[in-house]
Amino acid sequence: MLSLLFFLLPPFFLFTPTWALEFRYHNNHEIEQYLKQVSTSNPDITHLYSIGQSSKGQQLWVLALGVSPHQHTVGIPEFKYVGNMHGNEVLGRVLLLQLIDELVRSYRSNETWSLRLLNSTRIHILPTMNPDGFDVADKDCYNGQGRYNGNGIDLNRDFPDAFAGVQSQQVFEERREAEVQAVIGWLRTESFVLSANLHGGAVVASYPYDNSNGGSELVGGASIAPDNDVFVHLAKEYSHNHASMYQGNLCMDSRPFLEGITNGFQWYRLEGGMQDYNYVWGQCLEITLELSCCKFPPARELPALWNDNKKALLAYIQQVHLGVKGQVFDGSGVPVENAVVEVRGRRNICPFRTNQHGEYYRLLLPGNYTFTVTYPGHEVLTKTLSVPYGPDQYSALKHDFLLRRIARTTRRTVGSATQTDATPTCNYTLQQKAGGPMNRPTWSSLAIGLSMAAVLRSLID
């Protein structure tokens, strides 16, 4: 009778959630079914795809949300949340499903904040990066099994590391874990600007660098990234919008964290971490959010934990609109890929470059910044910009650079651009073709012909 009534509902009901998402731990199959239901019910603002499979063959599902969810739109920044990297750190799974529900429901209710956010941002949500670990996780608060993937590997130690030396960096990516390969391929296919990965076991926002080789980045016991001021701001944005993270001393077994934030290396050294990889090679500023003292909180605490994090999760997404964005055009007015876009005083290990659409995105706090744009066969362009605070307007400052062609190609001599071009660790190739340094993962678009009543029934049972 339920299924019959469902199919008799008027069409507009198909574009609203059909049940309240329960506060409990959904298994991997239930998460897949929920994501499919949301995607099928809201095809205009959501798109479900897989970035690959886990080591035991489970799909790594991502839901993209925005007014153009199926593909990138020039000028619209790409944002991502990743949950459950450690299989027994489970709160992120719950929070990200609730976040999806909140975004969709608010958009359908024409709430201004949701309309502005989804009109200006493409948001990607990966609820579980380690479904295999979750399958075997126990409910121990502090240790317990399930941390590692199906091959017994800690995924947050398996990424190429910028500070580990050339030999370590050149380890074939095909030898890394399937989940890590999937994320690396994902970063090469989407021009992500801002990201966070959700963990458990503490309550703090941690930011790069996680590692160091004792070079100039090591300052006062911290490993300082060129964009340290932005990272500190991002971490505080989450911490101070959280119900209590900013207090900095919430867990009995961890040290106090001033304002609820920490430099990753200063907390503890971590080699092969995902947030450093995102920043160095992906041009994506990522922080790590530790969101519960207990890795596997009791289900009864989930509503309160959602309320603690809801405002912060939404406020953090909005920070993708910091700074400056735009395109770089060659002397013929054509957008160019791999133009180097540097900010004076910020010598990144791998300089930021334009994507396949000629776009650049630089997250910067309000102030005056001098940009240097370099592209073969063109004059070096230097321009000082006054950058306002963009998140309140849901848009970074837009500025395009038009380059001038020179008569003959000369050797580039612009600071870190020349220095890092010879570094084998800097791979800027987006939209990877077969036969490149890493084969692209198999991306799965969905043409889902699910019975909505069947999905509803599977989640109610």
CSV table of C-alpha atoms in Angstrom, one decimal:
chain,number,residue,atom,x,y,z
A,1,MET,CA,0.0,0.0,0.0
A,2,LEU,CA,2.9,2.4,0.8
A,3,SER,CA,4.5,1.9,-2.6
A,4,LEU,CA,1.1,2.5,-4.3
A,5,LEU,CA,0.5,5.7,-2.4
A,6,PHE,CA,4.0,6.8,-3.3
A,7,PHE,CA,3.5,6.5,-7.0
A,8,LEU,CA,0.3,8.4,-6.8
A,9,LEU,CA,2.0,11.4,-5.2
A,10,PRO,CA,2.0,14.6,-7.3
A,11,PRO,CA,5.3,15.2,-9.3
A,12,PHE,CA,6.7,17.9,-7.0
A,13,PHE,CA,7.0,15.4,-4.2
A,14,LEU,CA,9.7,13.7,-6.2
A,15,PHE,CA,11.9,16.7,-5.6
A,16,THR,CA,11.8,16.7,-1.8
A,17,PRO,CA,13.2,14.3,0.7
A,18,THR,CA,10.6,11.6,1.4
A,19,TRP,CA,11.6,10.9,5.0
A,20,ALA,CA,13.6,12.3,7.8
A,21,LEU,CA,17.2,11.0,7.8
A,22,GLU,CA,17.6,9.0,11.0
A,23,PHE,CA,20.3,9.8,13.5
A,24,ARG,CA,22.1,6.4,13.5
A,25,TYR,CA,25.0,4.7,11.8
A,26,HIS,CA,24.0,3.6,8.3
A,27,ASN,CA,26.0,0.8,6.8
A,28,ASN,CA,27.7,1.1,3.4
A,29,HIS,CA,24.7,-0.3,1.5
A,30,GLU,CA,22.3,2.1,3.2
A,31,ILE,CA,24.6,5.1,2.4
A,32,GLU,CA,24.7,4.0,-1.2
A,33,GLN,CA,20.9,3.7,-1.4
A,34,TYR,CA,20.4,7.1,0.3
A,35,LEU,CA,22.8,8.8,-2.1
A,36,LYS,CA,21.0,7.3,-5.0
A,37,GLN,CA,17.6,8.3,-3.7
A,38,VAL,CA,18.8,11.9,-3.2
A,39,SER,CA,20.3,12.0,-6.7
A,40,THR,CA,17.3,10.5,-8.4
A,41,SER,CA,14.9,12.9,-6.5
A,42,ASN,CA,17.0,16.0,-7.2
A,43,PRO,CA,18.6,15.7,-10.6
A,44,ASP,CA,18.7,19.4,-11.1
A,45,ILE,CA,21.0,20.1,-8.1
A,46,THR,CA,22.8,16.7,-7.4
A,47,HIS,CA,24.9,14.3,-9.3
A,48,LEU,CA,26.1,10.9,-7.9
A,49,TYR,CA,29.4,9.4,-9.2
A,50,SER,CA,32.1,7.1,-8.1
A,51,ILE,CA,35.8,8.0,-8.0
A,52,GLY,CA,36.8,4.3,-7.9
A,53,GLN,CA,36.7,1.3,-5.6
A,54,SER,CA,38.1,0.3,-2.3
A,55,SER,CA,40.7,-2.4,-1.9
A,56,LYS,CA,37.8,-4.9,-1.5
A,57,GLY,CA,35.8,-3.6,-4.4
A,58,GLN,CA,33.3,-1.3,-2.8
A,59,GLN,CA,32.4,1.9,-4.7
A,60,LEU,CA,33.6,5.2,-3.3
A,61,TRP,CA,30.5,7.3,-3.9
A,62,VAL,CA,30.6,11.1,-4.1
A,63,LEU,CA,27.5,13.3,-4.3
A,64,ALA,CA,28.0,16.7,-6.0
A,65,LEU,CA,25.6,19.5,-5.2
A,66,GLY,CA,25.1,22.7,-7.1
A,67,VAL,CA,23.1,24.3,-9.8
A,68,SER,CA,25.4,22.7,-12.4
A,69,PRO,CA,26.2,19.5,-10.5
A,70,HIS,CA,27.3,17.3,-13.5
A,71,GLN,CA,30.3,19.3,-14.6
A,72,HIS,CA,32.6,22.2,-13.7
A,73,THR,CA,31.4,25.7,-14.6
A,74,VAL,CA,34.0,28.4,-15.1
A,75,GLY,CA,34.1,30.8,-12.2
A,76,ILE,CA,32.3,28.4,-9.8
A,77,PRO,CA,34.8,27.0,-7.2
A,78,GLU,CA,34.9,23.3,-6.4
A,79,PHE,CA,34.7,22.3,-2.7
A,80,LYS,CA,34.9,18.8,-1.1
A,81,TYR,CA,34.3,17.1,2.2
A,82,VAL,CA,35.8,13.6,2.9
A,83,GLY,CA,34.6,11.4,5.7
A,84,ASN,CA,35.6,8.1,7.3
A,85,MET,CA,39.2,8.0,6.0
A,86,HIS,CA,39.9,5.9,9.1
A,87,GLY,CA,37.2,3.2,9.2
A,88,ASN,CA,36.6,3.3,12.9
A,89,GLU,CA,36.3,7.2,13.0
A,90,VAL,CA,32.7,7.2,12.1
A,91,LEU,CA,31.1,10.6,13.0
A,92,GLY,CA,32.0,12.1,9.7
A,93,ARG,CA,29.7,9.6,7.9
A,94,VAL,CA,26.8,10.8,9.9
A,95,LEU,CA,27.5,14.5,9.7
A,96,LEU,CA,28.0,14.4,5.9
A,97,LEU,CA,24.7,12.6,5.3
A,98,GLN,CA,23.0,15.1,7.5
A,99,LEU,CA,24.7,17.9,5.6
A,100,ILE,CA,23.4,16.6,2.3
A,101,ASP,CA,19.9,16.4,3.8
A,102,GLU,CA,20.2,20.0,5.1
A,103,LEU,CA,21.5,21.4,1.8
A,104,VAL,CA,18.8,19.8,-0.3
A,105,ARG,CA,15.9,20.5,2.1
A,106,SER,CA,16.9,24.1,2.5
A,107,TYR,CA,17.3,24.6,-1.2
A,108,ARG,CA,13.8,23.2,-1.9
A,109,SER,CA,12.5,25.5,0.8
A,110,ASN,CA,14.0,28.5,-1.0
A,111,GLU,CA,16.1,29.4,2.1
A,112,THR,CA,18.3,32.3,1.0
A,113,TRP,CA,21.6,31.0,2.4
A,114,SER,CA,21.2,27.6,0.6
A,115,LEU,CA,20.2,29.2,-2.7
A,116,ARG,CA,23.2,31.5,-2.6
A,117,LEU,CA,25.6,28.7,-1.6
A,118,LEU,CA,24.5,26.2,-4.3
A,119,ASN,CA,24.3,28.9,-6.9
A,120,SER,CA,27.9,29.9,-6.3
A,121,THR,CA,29.6,26.7,-5.3
A,122,ARG,CA,29.9,23.1,-6.5
A,123,ILE,CA,30.1,20.9,-3.4
A,124,HIS,CA,31.4,17.3,-3.5
A,125,ILE,CA,30.7,15.0,-0.5
A,126,LEU,CA,32.5,11.6,-0.1
A,127,PRO,CA,30.8,10.2,3.1
A,128,THR,CA,33.2,7.2,3.4
A,129,MET,CA,36.7,6.9,1.9
A,130,ASN,CA,37.2,3.6,3.8
A,131,PRO,CA,34.1,1.5,3.6
A,132,ASP,CA,36.1,-1.7,4.2
A,133,GLY,CA,37.5,-0.4,7.5
A,134,PHE,CA,34.0,0.6,8.6
A,135,ASP,CA,32.7,-2.9,7.9
A,136,VAL,CA,35.0,-4.4,10.6
A,137,ALA,CA,35.1,-1.5,13.0
A,138,ASP,CA,34.2,-2.0,16.6
A,139,LYS,CA,32.8,0.7,18.9
A,140,ASP,CA,35.8,1.3,21.0
A,141,CYS,CA,36.2,5.0,21.8
A,142,TYR,CA,40.0,5.3,21.5
A,143,ASN,CA,41.5,2.4,19.7
A,144,GLY,CA,39.7,-0.6,18.2
A,145,GLN,CA,39.9,-2.3,14.9
A,146,GLY,CA,38.8,-0.8,11.6
A,147,ARG,CA,41.2,2.1,11.3
A,148,TYR,CA,43.0,0.6,8.3
A,149,ASN,CA,41.7,-0.3,4.9
A,150,GLY,CA,41.1,-3.8,3.7
A,151,ASN,CA,44.8,-4.4,3.2
A,152,GLY,CA,45.7,-3.3,6.7
A,153,ILE,CA,47.1,0.1,5.5
A,154,ASP,CA,46.6,3.5,7.2
A,155,LEU,CA,45.3,5.6,4.3
A,156,ASN,CA,46.4,8.8,5.9
A,157,ARG,CA,50.0,7.6,5.7
A,158,ASP,CA,49.9,6.4,2.1
A,159,PHE,CA,50.0,9.6,0.0
A,160,PRO,CA,53.2,10.8,-1.7
A,161,ASP,CA,54.9,13.1,0.8
A,162,ALA,CA,56.5,16.4,-0.2
A,163,PHE,CA,59.2,16.1,2.5
A,164,ALA,CA,60.1,12.5,2.2
A,165,GLY,CA,62.8,12.8,-0.5
A,166,VAL,CA,62.7,12.3,-4.3
A,167,GLN,CA,63.1,8.5,-4.1
A,168,SER,CA,60.0,8.2,-1.9
A,169,GLN,CA,58.0,10.6,-3.9
A,170,GLN,CA,58.7,8.7,-7.1
A,171,VAL,CA,57.2,5.4,-5.8
A,172,PHE,CA,54.8,4.3,-8.5
A,173,GLU,CA,51.3,5.5,-7.7
A,174,GLU,CA,49.9,2.2,-8.9
A,175,ARG,CA,51.5,0.6,-5.9
A,176,ARG,CA,49.6,2.8,-3.5
A,177,GLU,CA,46.3,1.7,-2.0
A,178,ALA,CA,43.2,1.8,-4.2
A,179,GLU,CA,41.5,4.4,-2.1
A,180,VAL,CA,44.5,6.7,-2.3
A,181,GLN,CA,44.8,6.2,-6.0
A,182,ALA,CA,41.1,7.1,-6.3
A,183,VAL,CA,41.6,10.4,-4.4
A,184,ILE,CA,44.7,11.3,-6.4
A,185,GLY,CA,42.8,10.7,-9.6
A,186,TRP,CA,39.9,12.8,-8.3
A,187,LEU,CA,42.2,15.7,-7.5
A,188,ARG,CA,43.5,15.5,-11.1
A,189,THR,CA,40.0,15.6,-12.6
A,190,GLU,CA,38.5,18.4,-10.6
A,191,SER,CA,40.1,21.7,-9.8
A,192,PHE,CA,39.3,21.7,-6.0
A,193,VAL,CA,39.9,24.9,-4.2
A,194,LEU,CA,39.1,24.1,-0.6
A,195,SER,CA,38.6,20.8,1.3
A,196,ALA,CA,38.4,19.3,4.8
A,197,ASN,CA,38.6,15.7,5.9
A,198,LEU,CA,36.6,14.5,8.9
A,199,HIS,CA,38.2,12.4,11.7
A,200,GLY,CA,37.6,11.5,15.3
A,201,GLY,CA,39.5,11.0,18.5
A,202,ALA,CA,40.0,14.6,19.4
A,203,VAL,CA,38.2,18.0,19.0
A,204,VAL,CA,40.5,20.3,17.0
A,205,ALA,CA,41.0,21.8,13.5
A,206,SER,CA,44.5,20.8,12.3
A,207,TYR,CA,46.2,22.5,9.3
A,208,PRO,CA,49.3,21.9,7.1
A,209,TYR,CA,52.0,21.1,7.2
A,210,ASP,CA,51.9,17.7,8.8
A,211,ASN,CA,55.5,17.0,7.9
A,212,SER,CA,58.9,18.7,7.6
A,213,ASN,CA,62.4,17.9,6.6
A,214,GLY,CA,63.9,20.5,8.9
A,215,GLY,CA,64.1,23.2,6.3
A,216,SER,CA,63.0,26.9,6.4
A,217,GLU,CA,59.4,25.8,6.9
A,218,LEU,CA,60.2,24.6,10.4
A,219,VAL,CA,59.6,27.5,12.7
A,220,GLY,CA,59.2,27.3,16.5
A,221,GLY,CA,58.2,23.7,16.4
A,222,ALA,CA,55.6,24.1,13.7
A,223,SER,CA,55.9,23.4,10.0
A,224,ILE,CA,54.7,26.6,8.3
A,225,ALA,CA,53.1,26.5,4.9
A,226,PRO,CA,53.4,29.6,2.6
A,227,ASP,CA,49.6,30.2,3.0
A,228,ASN,CA,49.8,29.7,6.8
A,229,ASP,CA,47.8,32.9,7.5
A,230,VAL,CA,44.9,31.5,5.4
A,231,PHE,CA,45.2,28.1,7.0
A,232,VAL,CA,45.0,29.6,10.5
A,233,HIS,CA,42.0,31.6,9.4
A,234,LEU,CA,40.2,28.5,8.0
A,235,ALA,CA,40.9,26.5,11.1
A,236,LYS,CA,39.5,29.2,13.3
A,237,GLU,CA,36.5,29.7,11.0
A,238,TYR,CA,35.5,26.1,11.8
A,239,SER,CA,36.5,26.2,15.4
A,240,HIS,CA,34.7,29.4,16.3
A,241,ASN,CA,31.5,28.3,14.5
A,242,HIS,CA,31.6,25.0,16.3
A,243,ALA,CA,29.6,24.9,19.6
A,244,SER,CA,32.7,24.3,21.7
A,245,MET,CA,35.8,23.4,19.7
A,246,TYR,CA,37.2,26.9,20.2
A,247,GLN,CA,37.5,26.2,23.9
A,248,GLY,CA,40.4,23.9,23.0
A,249,ASN,CA,40.4,21.5,26.0
A,250,LEU,CA,37.4,19.2,25.4
A,251,CYS,CA,39.0,15.8,25.6
A,252,MET,CA,40.6,14.4,28.7
A,253,ASP,CA,43.3,12.5,26.9
A,254,SER,CA,44.5,15.2,24.6
A,255,ARG,CA,46.5,18.4,25.3
A,256,PRO,CA,44.8,21.8,25.2
A,257,PHE,CA,44.6,23.5,21.8
A,258,LEU,CA,44.6,27.3,21.8
A,259,GLU,CA,41.3,28.4,20.1
A,260,GLY,CA,40.7,24.8,19.1
A,261,ILE,CA,43.3,24.8,16.3
A,262,THR,CA,46.8,23.3,15.8
A,263,ASN,CA,49.5,23.1,13.2
A,264,GLY,CA,49.6,19.5,12.2
A,265,PHE,CA,53.4,19.0,12.6
A,266,GLN,CA,53.4,20.8,16.0
A,267,TRP,CA,50.8,18.3,17.2
A,268,TYR,CA,52.5,15.2,15.9
A,269,ARG,CA,54.5,14.5,12.8
A,270,LEU,CA,52.7,12.7,10.0
A,271,GLU,CA,54.3,11.5,6.8
A,272,GLY,CA,52.2,10.7,3.8
A,273,GLY,CA,49.1,12.6,4.9
A,274,MET,CA,46.2,13.6,2.7
A,275,GLN,CA,46.0,17.3,3.6
A,276,ASP,CA,49.6,18.0,2.7
A,277,TYR,CA,49.1,16.1,-0.6
A,278,ASN,CA,46.0,18.2,-1.4
A,279,TYR,CA,47.9,21.4,-0.8
A,280,VAL,CA,51.3,20.7,-2.5
A,281,TRP,CA,50.1,18.8,-5.5
A,282,GLY,CA,46.4,19.5,-5.8
A,283,GLN,CA,46.5,23.3,-5.2
A,284,CYS,CA,43.6,22.6,-2.8
A,285,LEU,CA,43.8,24.0,0.7
A,286,GLU,CA,42.7,21.2,3.1
A,287,ILE,CA,42.5,21.0,6.8
A,288,THR,CA,41.8,18.0,9.1
A,289,LEU,CA,38.8,18.2,11.4
A,290,GLU,CA,38.9,16.1,14.5
A,291,LEU,CA,35.2,16.2,15.6
A,292,SER,CA,34.7,13.9,18.6
A,293,CYS,CA,36.7,12.7,21.6
A,294,CYS,CA,35.3,9.2,21.0
A,295,LYS,CA,36.1,7.7,17.6
A,296,PHE,CA,32.8,5.8,17.6
A,297,PRO,CA,30.3,8.0,19.7
A,298,PRO,CA,27.2,6.3,21.0
A,299,ALA,CA,24.3,6.7,18.6
A,300,ARG,CA,22.3,8.6,21.2
A,301,GLU,CA,24.8,11.5,21.0
A,302,LEU,CA,24.5,12.0,17.3
A,303,PRO,CA,21.8,14.6,17.3
A,304,ALA,CA,23.8,16.8,19.7
A,305,LEU,CA,27.0,16.3,17.7
A,306,TRP,CA,25.2,17.3,14.5
A,307,ASN,CA,24.0,20.5,16.2
A,308,ASP,CA,27.5,21.2,17.4
A,309,ASN,CA,28.9,21.0,13.9
A,310,LYS,CA,26.1,22.1,11.6
A,311,LYS,CA,27.0,25.8,11.6
A,312,ALA,CA,30.7,25.2,11.3
A,313,LEU,CA,30.3,22.8,8.3
A,314,LEU,CA,28.3,25.4,6.4
A,315,ALA,CA,30.5,28.3,7.3
A,316,TYR,CA,33.6,26.5,6.2
A,317,ILE,CA,32.2,25.8,2.8
A,318,GLN,CA,31.6,29.5,2.4
A,319,GLN,CA,35.3,30.1,2.8
A,320,VAL,CA,35.9,28.8,-0.7
A,321,HIS,CA,35.1,32.3,-1.8
A,322,LEU,CA,38.1,33.9,-0.2
A,323,GLY,CA,40.6,35.7,-2.3
A,324,VAL,CA,40.9,36.0,-6.0
A,325,LYS,CA,39.7,34.0,-9.0
A,326,GLY,CA,39.8,34.5,-12.8
A,327,GLN,CA,41.3,33.3,-16.0
A,328,VAL,CA,44.6,33.8,-17.8
A,329,PHE,CA,44.4,34.6,-21.5
A,330,ASP,CA,47.3,34.4,-24.0
A,331,GLY,CA,48.1,37.1,-26.6
A,332,SER,CA,45.3,35.9,-28.8
A,333,GLY,CA,42.7,36.0,-26.0
A,334,VAL,CA,42.6,32.3,-25.6
A,335,PRO,CA,42.5,30.8,-22.0
A,336,VAL,CA,45.7,29.0,-21.3
A,337,GLU,CA,46.4,25.9,-19.1
A,338,ASN,CA,49.5,25.7,-16.9
A,339,ALA,CA,50.2,29.4,-16.7
A,340,VAL,CA,52.0,30.0,-13.4
A,341,VAL,CA,50.1,32.3,-11.1
A,342,GLU,CA,52.2,33.3,-8.1
A,343,VAL,CA,51.6,35.6,-5.2
A,344,ARG,CA,54.7,37.5,-4.0
A,345,GLY,CA,55.9,36.2,-0.6
A,346,ARG,CA,54.2,32.8,-1.0
A,347,ARG,CA,56.7,30.4,-2.5
A,348,ASN,CA,54.7,27.2,-2.8
A,349,ILE,CA,56.6,23.9,-3.2
A,350,CYS,CA,54.7,23.5,-6.5
A,351,PRO,CA,53.5,26.9,-7.8
A,352,PHE,CA,49.8,27.3,-8.5
A,353,ARG,CA,48.9,27.1,-12.2
A,354,THR,CA,45.8,27.5,-14.3
A,355,ASN,CA,43.6,24.6,-15.0
A,356,GLN,CA,42.4,23.4,-18.5
A,357,HIS,CA,39.9,26.3,-18.6
A,358,GLY,CA,42.7,28.8,-17.9
A,359,GLU,CA,41.3,29.4,-14.4
A,360,TYR,CA,43.2,30.2,-11.2
A,361,TYR,CA,41.8,30.4,-7.7
A,362,ARG,CA,43.9,31.8,-4.8
A,363,LEU,CA,42.5,31.8,-1.3
A,364,LEU,CA,43.7,35.0,0.4
A,365,LEU,CA,42.7,37.1,3.3
A,366,PRO,CA,41.8,40.8,2.7
A,367,GLY,CA,44.7,42.9,1.7
A,368,ASN,CA,47.0,44.0,-1.1
A,369,TYR,CA,48.8,41.3,-3.0
A,370,THR,CA,51.2,41.4,-6.0
A,371,PHE,CA,50.6,38.6,-8.6
A,372,THR,CA,53.2,37.4,-11.1
A,373,VAL,CA,51.8,35.5,-14.1
A,374,THR,CA,54.2,33.5,-16.3
A,375,TYR,CA,53.5,31.6,-19.5
A,376,PRO,CA,55.9,30.5,-22.3
A,377,GLY,CA,56.2,32.9,-25.2
A,378,HIS,CA,54.7,35.7,-23.3
A,379,GLU,CA,55.9,38.6,-21.2
A,380,VAL,CA,55.9,38.2,-17.4
A,381,LEU,CA,52.9,40.0,-16.1
A,382,THR,CA,52.9,41.6,-12.6
A,383,LYS,CA,49.8,43.2,-11.1
A,384,THR,CA,48.9,44.3,-7.6
A,385,LEU,CA,45.4,43.7,-6.5
A,386,SER,CA,43.4,44.9,-3.5
A,387,VAL,CA,41.5,41.9,-2.2
A,388,PRO,CA,38.2,42.3,-0.2
A,389,TYR,CA,36.5,39.6,1.9
A,390,GLY,CA,34.6,37.5,-0.5
A,391,PRO,CA,32.6,34.9,1.6
A,392,ASP,CA,29.9,37.3,2.6
A,393,GLN,CA,29.2,38.0,-1.0
A,394,TYR,CA,29.6,34.3,-2.0
A,395,SER,CA,32.3,35.3,-4.5
A,396,ALA,CA,36.0,35.9,-4.5
A,397,LEU,CA,37.3,39.0,-6.3
A,398,LYS,CA,37.3,38.3,-10.0
A,399,HIS,CA,40.3,39.4,-12.1
A,400,ASP,CA,41.4,38.1,-15.4
A,401,PHE,CA,45.0,38.4,-16.7
A,402,LEU,CA,45.6,39.2,-20.4
A,403,LEU,CA,49.2,38.3,-21.4
A,404,ARG,CA,51.3,39.9,-24.1
A,405,ARG,CA,53.1,37.7,-26.6
A,406,ILE,CA,56.8,38.3,-27.1
A,407,ALA,CA,58.7,37.9,-30.4
A,408,ARG,CA,60.7,34.9,-29.2
A,409,THR,CA,60.6,32.5,-26.3
A,410,THR,CA,63.0,33.4,-23.5
A,411,ARG,CA,64.0,31.4,-20.5
A,412,ARG,CA,61.7,31.9,-17.5
A,413,THR,CA,63.5,33.4,-14.5
A,414,VAL,CA,60.6,34.1,-12.1
A,415,GLY,CA,61.5,32.8,-8.7
A,416,SER,CA,60.0,29.5,-7.8
A,417,ALA,CA,58.5,29.0,-11.3
A,418,THR,CA,62.0,28.2,-12.7
A,419,GLN,CA,63.1,26.4,-9.6
A,420,THR,CA,60.2,24.0,-9.4
A,421,ASP,CA,59.8,23.3,-13.1
A,422,ALA,CA,62.7,20.9,-12.9
A,423,THR,CA,61.2,19.1,-9.8
A,424,PRO,CA,59.8,15.7,-10.7
A,425,THR,CA,57.2,15.9,-7.9
A,426,CYS,CA,55.2,18.7,-9.5
A,427,ASN,CA,52.5,17.2,-11.7
A,428,TYR,CA,50.0,19.7,-13.0
A,429,THR,CA,48.2,17.5,-15.5
A,430,LEU,CA,44.4,17.8,-15.1
A,431,GLN,CA,41.9,15.8,-17.0
A,432,GLN,CA,44.4,12.9,-17.3
A,433,LYS,CA,44.6,11.0,-20.5
A,434,ALA,CA,45.3,7.3,-20.7
A,435,GLY,CA,49.0,6.6,-20.6
A,436,GLY,CA,49.8,9.5,-18.3
A,437,PRO,CA,51.7,9.3,-15.0
A,438,MET,CA,48.6,7.7,-13.5
A,439,ASN,CA,45.7,6.2,-15.4
A,440,ARG,CA,42.4,7.9,-14.6
A,441,PRO,CA,40.1,6.1,-12.3
A,442,THR,CA,36.9,4.6,-13.8
A,443,TRP,CA,34.3,7.3,-13.2
A,444,SER,CA,30.8,6.0,-12.9
A,445,SER,CA,27.8,8.2,-13.9
A,446,LEU,CA,24.5,6.9,-12.8
A,447,ALA,CA,21.4,6.4,-14.9
A,448,ILE,CA,19.4,5.1,-12.0
A,449,GLY,CA,16.1,3.5,-12.6
A,450,LEU,CA,15.3,2.7,-9.0
A,451,SER,CA,11.9,2.3,-7.6
A,452,MET,CA,11.6,5.1,-5.1
A,453,ALA,CA,9.2,3.1,-3.0
A,454,ALA,CA,11.8,0.2,-2.8
A,455,VAL,CA,14.5,2.7,-1.6
A,456,LEU,CA,12.1,4.1,1.0
A,457,ARG,CA,11.3,0.6,2.2
A,458,SER,CA,15.0,-0.4,2.4
A,459,LEU,CA,15.8,2.5,4.7
A,460,ILE,CA,12.7,2.2,6.9
A,461,ASP,CA,13.3,-1.6,7.5
